[in-house]
Coordinates of C-alpha atoms and ligand atoms in Angstrom, one line a residue:
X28 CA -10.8 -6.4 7.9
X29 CA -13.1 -4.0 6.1
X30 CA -13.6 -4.4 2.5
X31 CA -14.7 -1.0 0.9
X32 CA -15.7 -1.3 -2.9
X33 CA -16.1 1.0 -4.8
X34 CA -15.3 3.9 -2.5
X35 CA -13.6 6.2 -4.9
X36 CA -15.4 7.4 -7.8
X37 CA -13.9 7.5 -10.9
X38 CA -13.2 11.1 -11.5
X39 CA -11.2 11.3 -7.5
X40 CA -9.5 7.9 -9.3
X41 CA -8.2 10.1 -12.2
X42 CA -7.1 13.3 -10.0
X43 CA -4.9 10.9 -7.7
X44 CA -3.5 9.1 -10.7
X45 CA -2.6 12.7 -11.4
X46 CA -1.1 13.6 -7.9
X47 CA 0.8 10.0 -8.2
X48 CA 2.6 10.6 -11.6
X49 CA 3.8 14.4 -9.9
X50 CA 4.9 12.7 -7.0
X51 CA 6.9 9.4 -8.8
X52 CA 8.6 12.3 -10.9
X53 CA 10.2 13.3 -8.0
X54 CA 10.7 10.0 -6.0
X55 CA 10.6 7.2 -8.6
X56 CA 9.4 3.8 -8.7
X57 CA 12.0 1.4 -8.0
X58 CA 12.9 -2.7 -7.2
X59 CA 13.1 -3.3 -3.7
X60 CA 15.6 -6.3 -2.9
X61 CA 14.3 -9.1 -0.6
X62 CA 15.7 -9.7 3.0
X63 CA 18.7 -12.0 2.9
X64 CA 18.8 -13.3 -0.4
X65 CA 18.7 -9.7 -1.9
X66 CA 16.7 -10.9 -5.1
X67 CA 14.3 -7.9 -6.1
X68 CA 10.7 -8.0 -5.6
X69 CA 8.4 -8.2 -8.1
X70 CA 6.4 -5.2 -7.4
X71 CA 7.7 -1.9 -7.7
X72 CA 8.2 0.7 -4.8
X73 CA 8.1 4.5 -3.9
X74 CA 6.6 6.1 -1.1
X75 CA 5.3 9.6 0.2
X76 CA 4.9 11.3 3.8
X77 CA 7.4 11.5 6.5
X78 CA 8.7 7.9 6.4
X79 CA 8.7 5.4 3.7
X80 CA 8.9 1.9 4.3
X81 CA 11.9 0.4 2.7
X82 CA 12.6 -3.5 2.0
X83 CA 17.0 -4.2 1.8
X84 CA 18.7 -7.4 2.0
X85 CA 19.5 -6.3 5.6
X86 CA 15.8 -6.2 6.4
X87 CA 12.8 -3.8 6.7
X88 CA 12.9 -0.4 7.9
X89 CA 11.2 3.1 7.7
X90 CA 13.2 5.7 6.1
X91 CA 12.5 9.7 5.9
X92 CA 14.4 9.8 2.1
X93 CA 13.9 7.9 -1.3
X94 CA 17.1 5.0 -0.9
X95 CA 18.3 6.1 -4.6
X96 CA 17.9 10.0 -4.5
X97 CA 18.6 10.4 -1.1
X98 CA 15.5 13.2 -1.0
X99 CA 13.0 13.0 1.1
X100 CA 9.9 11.8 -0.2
X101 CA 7.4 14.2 -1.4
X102 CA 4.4 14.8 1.0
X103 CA 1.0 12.9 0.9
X104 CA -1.4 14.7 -1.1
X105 CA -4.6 16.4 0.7
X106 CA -6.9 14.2 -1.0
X107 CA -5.3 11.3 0.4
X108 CA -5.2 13.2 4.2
X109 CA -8.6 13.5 4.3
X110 CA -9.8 10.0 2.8
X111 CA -7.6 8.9 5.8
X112 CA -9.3 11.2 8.8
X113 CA -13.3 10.1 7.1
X114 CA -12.8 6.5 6.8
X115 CA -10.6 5.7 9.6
X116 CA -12.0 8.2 12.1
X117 CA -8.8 9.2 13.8
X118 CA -7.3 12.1 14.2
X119 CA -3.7 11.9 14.0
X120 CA -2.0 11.7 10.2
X121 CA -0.2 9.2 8.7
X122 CA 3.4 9.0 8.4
X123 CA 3.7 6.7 5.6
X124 CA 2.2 6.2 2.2
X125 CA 3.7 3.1 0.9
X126 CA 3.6 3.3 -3.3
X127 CA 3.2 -0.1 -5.1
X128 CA 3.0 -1.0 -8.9
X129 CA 1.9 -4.3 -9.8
X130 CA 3.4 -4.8 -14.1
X131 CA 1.1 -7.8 -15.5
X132 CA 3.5 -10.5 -13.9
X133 CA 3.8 -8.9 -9.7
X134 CA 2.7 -10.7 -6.9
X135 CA 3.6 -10.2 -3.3
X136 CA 3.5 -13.0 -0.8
X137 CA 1.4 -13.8 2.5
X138 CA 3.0 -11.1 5.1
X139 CA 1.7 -8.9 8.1
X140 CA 2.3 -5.4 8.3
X141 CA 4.4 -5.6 11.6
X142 CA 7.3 -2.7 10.9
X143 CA 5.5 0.2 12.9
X144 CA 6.0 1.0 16.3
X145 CA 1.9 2.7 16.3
X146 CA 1.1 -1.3 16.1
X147 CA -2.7 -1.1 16.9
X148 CA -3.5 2.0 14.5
X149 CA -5.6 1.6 11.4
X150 CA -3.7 0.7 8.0
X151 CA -5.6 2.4 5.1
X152 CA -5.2 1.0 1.0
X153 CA -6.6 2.1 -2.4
X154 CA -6.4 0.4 -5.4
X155 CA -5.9 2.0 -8.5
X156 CA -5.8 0.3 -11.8
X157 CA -6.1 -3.1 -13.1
X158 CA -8.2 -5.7 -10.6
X159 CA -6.2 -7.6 -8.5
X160 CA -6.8 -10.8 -6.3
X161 CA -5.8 -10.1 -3.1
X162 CA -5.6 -13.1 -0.5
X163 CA -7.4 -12.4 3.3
X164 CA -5.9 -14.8 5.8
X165 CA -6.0 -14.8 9.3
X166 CA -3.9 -14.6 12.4
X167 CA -1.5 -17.2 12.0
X168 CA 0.0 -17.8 8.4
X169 CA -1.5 -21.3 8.4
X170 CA -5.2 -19.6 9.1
X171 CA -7.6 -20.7 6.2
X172 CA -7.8 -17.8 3.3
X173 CA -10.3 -16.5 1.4
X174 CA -9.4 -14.5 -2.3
X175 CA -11.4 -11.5 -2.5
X176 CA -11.3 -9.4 -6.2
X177 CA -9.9 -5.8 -5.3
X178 CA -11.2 -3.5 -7.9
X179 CA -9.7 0.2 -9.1
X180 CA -11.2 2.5 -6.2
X181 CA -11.8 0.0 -3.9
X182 CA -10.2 0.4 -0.3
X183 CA -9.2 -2.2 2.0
X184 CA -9.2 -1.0 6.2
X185 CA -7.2 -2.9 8.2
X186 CA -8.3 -1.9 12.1
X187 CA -9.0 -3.8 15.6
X188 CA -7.5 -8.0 15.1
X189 CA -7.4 -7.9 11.9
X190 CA -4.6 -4.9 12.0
X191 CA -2.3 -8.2 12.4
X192 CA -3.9 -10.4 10.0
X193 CA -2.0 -12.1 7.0
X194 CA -2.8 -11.1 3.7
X195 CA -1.1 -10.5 0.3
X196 CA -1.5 -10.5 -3.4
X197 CA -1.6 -13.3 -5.8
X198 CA -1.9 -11.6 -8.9
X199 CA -3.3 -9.4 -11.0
X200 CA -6.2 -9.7 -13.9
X201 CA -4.2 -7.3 -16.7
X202 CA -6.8 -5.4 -19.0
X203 CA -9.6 -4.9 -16.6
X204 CA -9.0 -1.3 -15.9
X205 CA -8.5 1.8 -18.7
X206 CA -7.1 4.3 -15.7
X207 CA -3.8 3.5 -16.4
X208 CA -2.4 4.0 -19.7
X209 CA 0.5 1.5 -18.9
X210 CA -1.5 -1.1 -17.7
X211 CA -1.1 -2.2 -14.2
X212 CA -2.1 -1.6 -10.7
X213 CA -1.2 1.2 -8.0
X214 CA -2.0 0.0 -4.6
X215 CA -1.3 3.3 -1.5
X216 CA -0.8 1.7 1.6
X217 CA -1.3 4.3 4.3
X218 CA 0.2 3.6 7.6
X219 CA 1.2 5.5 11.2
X220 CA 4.5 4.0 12.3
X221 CA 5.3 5.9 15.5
X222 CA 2.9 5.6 18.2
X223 CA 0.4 9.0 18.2
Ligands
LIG8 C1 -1.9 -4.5 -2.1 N1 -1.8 -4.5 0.2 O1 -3.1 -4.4 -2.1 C2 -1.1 -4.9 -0.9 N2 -1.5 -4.1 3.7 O2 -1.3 -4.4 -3.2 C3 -1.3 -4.7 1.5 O3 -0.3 -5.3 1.7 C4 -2.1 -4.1 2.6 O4 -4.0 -3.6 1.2 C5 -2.1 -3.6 4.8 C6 -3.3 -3.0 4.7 C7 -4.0 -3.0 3.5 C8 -3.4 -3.6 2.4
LIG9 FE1 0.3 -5.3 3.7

């Protein structure tokens, strides 16, 4: 797992806020509900690109339109295409830009990214907003953790073993960032689902 600080200077943090808020007008956040039990999540949800990755009480699937519009979700922005080609070094897209907002209060547990059928390419985030701590575990959910302080513009490459490596958020550290106005954290989860 590669740990990038810092890898988005603030002015390229402001113009994809920007992009963001044009593309949530169009395919707004919303509360996922939890497999089985249904509850909703705690973090907020809206994706763009081809697919969007969609949590239900009947599970976890890719999906090409927003589950409350019905539209498809708006496409990922250049900026975002081409942070994805220089820092992952590949040279087929992404198909899915998962959209999360972490209020003061969001968390999201220990999981693997394990819904996409393109199971050994690279899965690209960028944080945006207030810090969060983000928990790196391992290859098994009992492997020993480390917390590691993910900062607004830092990215986080997931490639090779560690593709398949637990991880998830435990909170967030409200007030550390002025990017938002609203307080809070974005975090873009890029992702190829079907094999290139
Ligand atoms: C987050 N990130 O930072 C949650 N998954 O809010 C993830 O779940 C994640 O940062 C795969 C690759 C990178 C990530
Ligand atoms: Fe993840």
């Amino acid at each position: 797992m590669r740990l990038l600080p810092s890898l988005l200077p603030p002015d390229q943090q402001r113009r994809l806020v920007a992009e963001l808020r044009l593309i949530l007008d169009r395919a707004p956040l919303y509360s996922p509900a939890m497999p089985g039990s249904g509850k909703p999540l705690s973090v907020r949800m809206s994706n763009c690109g081809p697919l969007g990755w969609l949590s239900e009480r009947s599970g976890y699937r890719y999906s090409p339109t927003h589950p409350l519009t019905g539209e498809p979700w708006p496409a990922i922005p250049a900026m975002v295409l081409d942070l994805w080609h220089s820092i992952t070094g590949v040279a087929y897209r992404p198909e899915a830009c998962l959209i999360n907002y972490y209020g003061a209060t969001a968390r999201l547990g220990l999981h693997r990214d394990q819904d996409e059928d393109a199971g050994d390419a690279p899965i690209l985030s960028i944080s945006l907003g207030d810090t969060a701590l983000f928990r790196l575990g391992g290859p098994e959910r009992k492997s020993p953790t480390r917390s590691v302080r993910l900062s607004s513009g830092d990215m986080v490459l997931l490639d090779g073993p560690s593709r398949h490596w637990y991880h998830g958020v435990d909170r967030i550290l409200p007030g550390t960032s002025q990017l938002l106005p609203e307080g809070g954290r974005f975090n873009l989860t890029l992702r190829r689902v079907t094999r290139p």
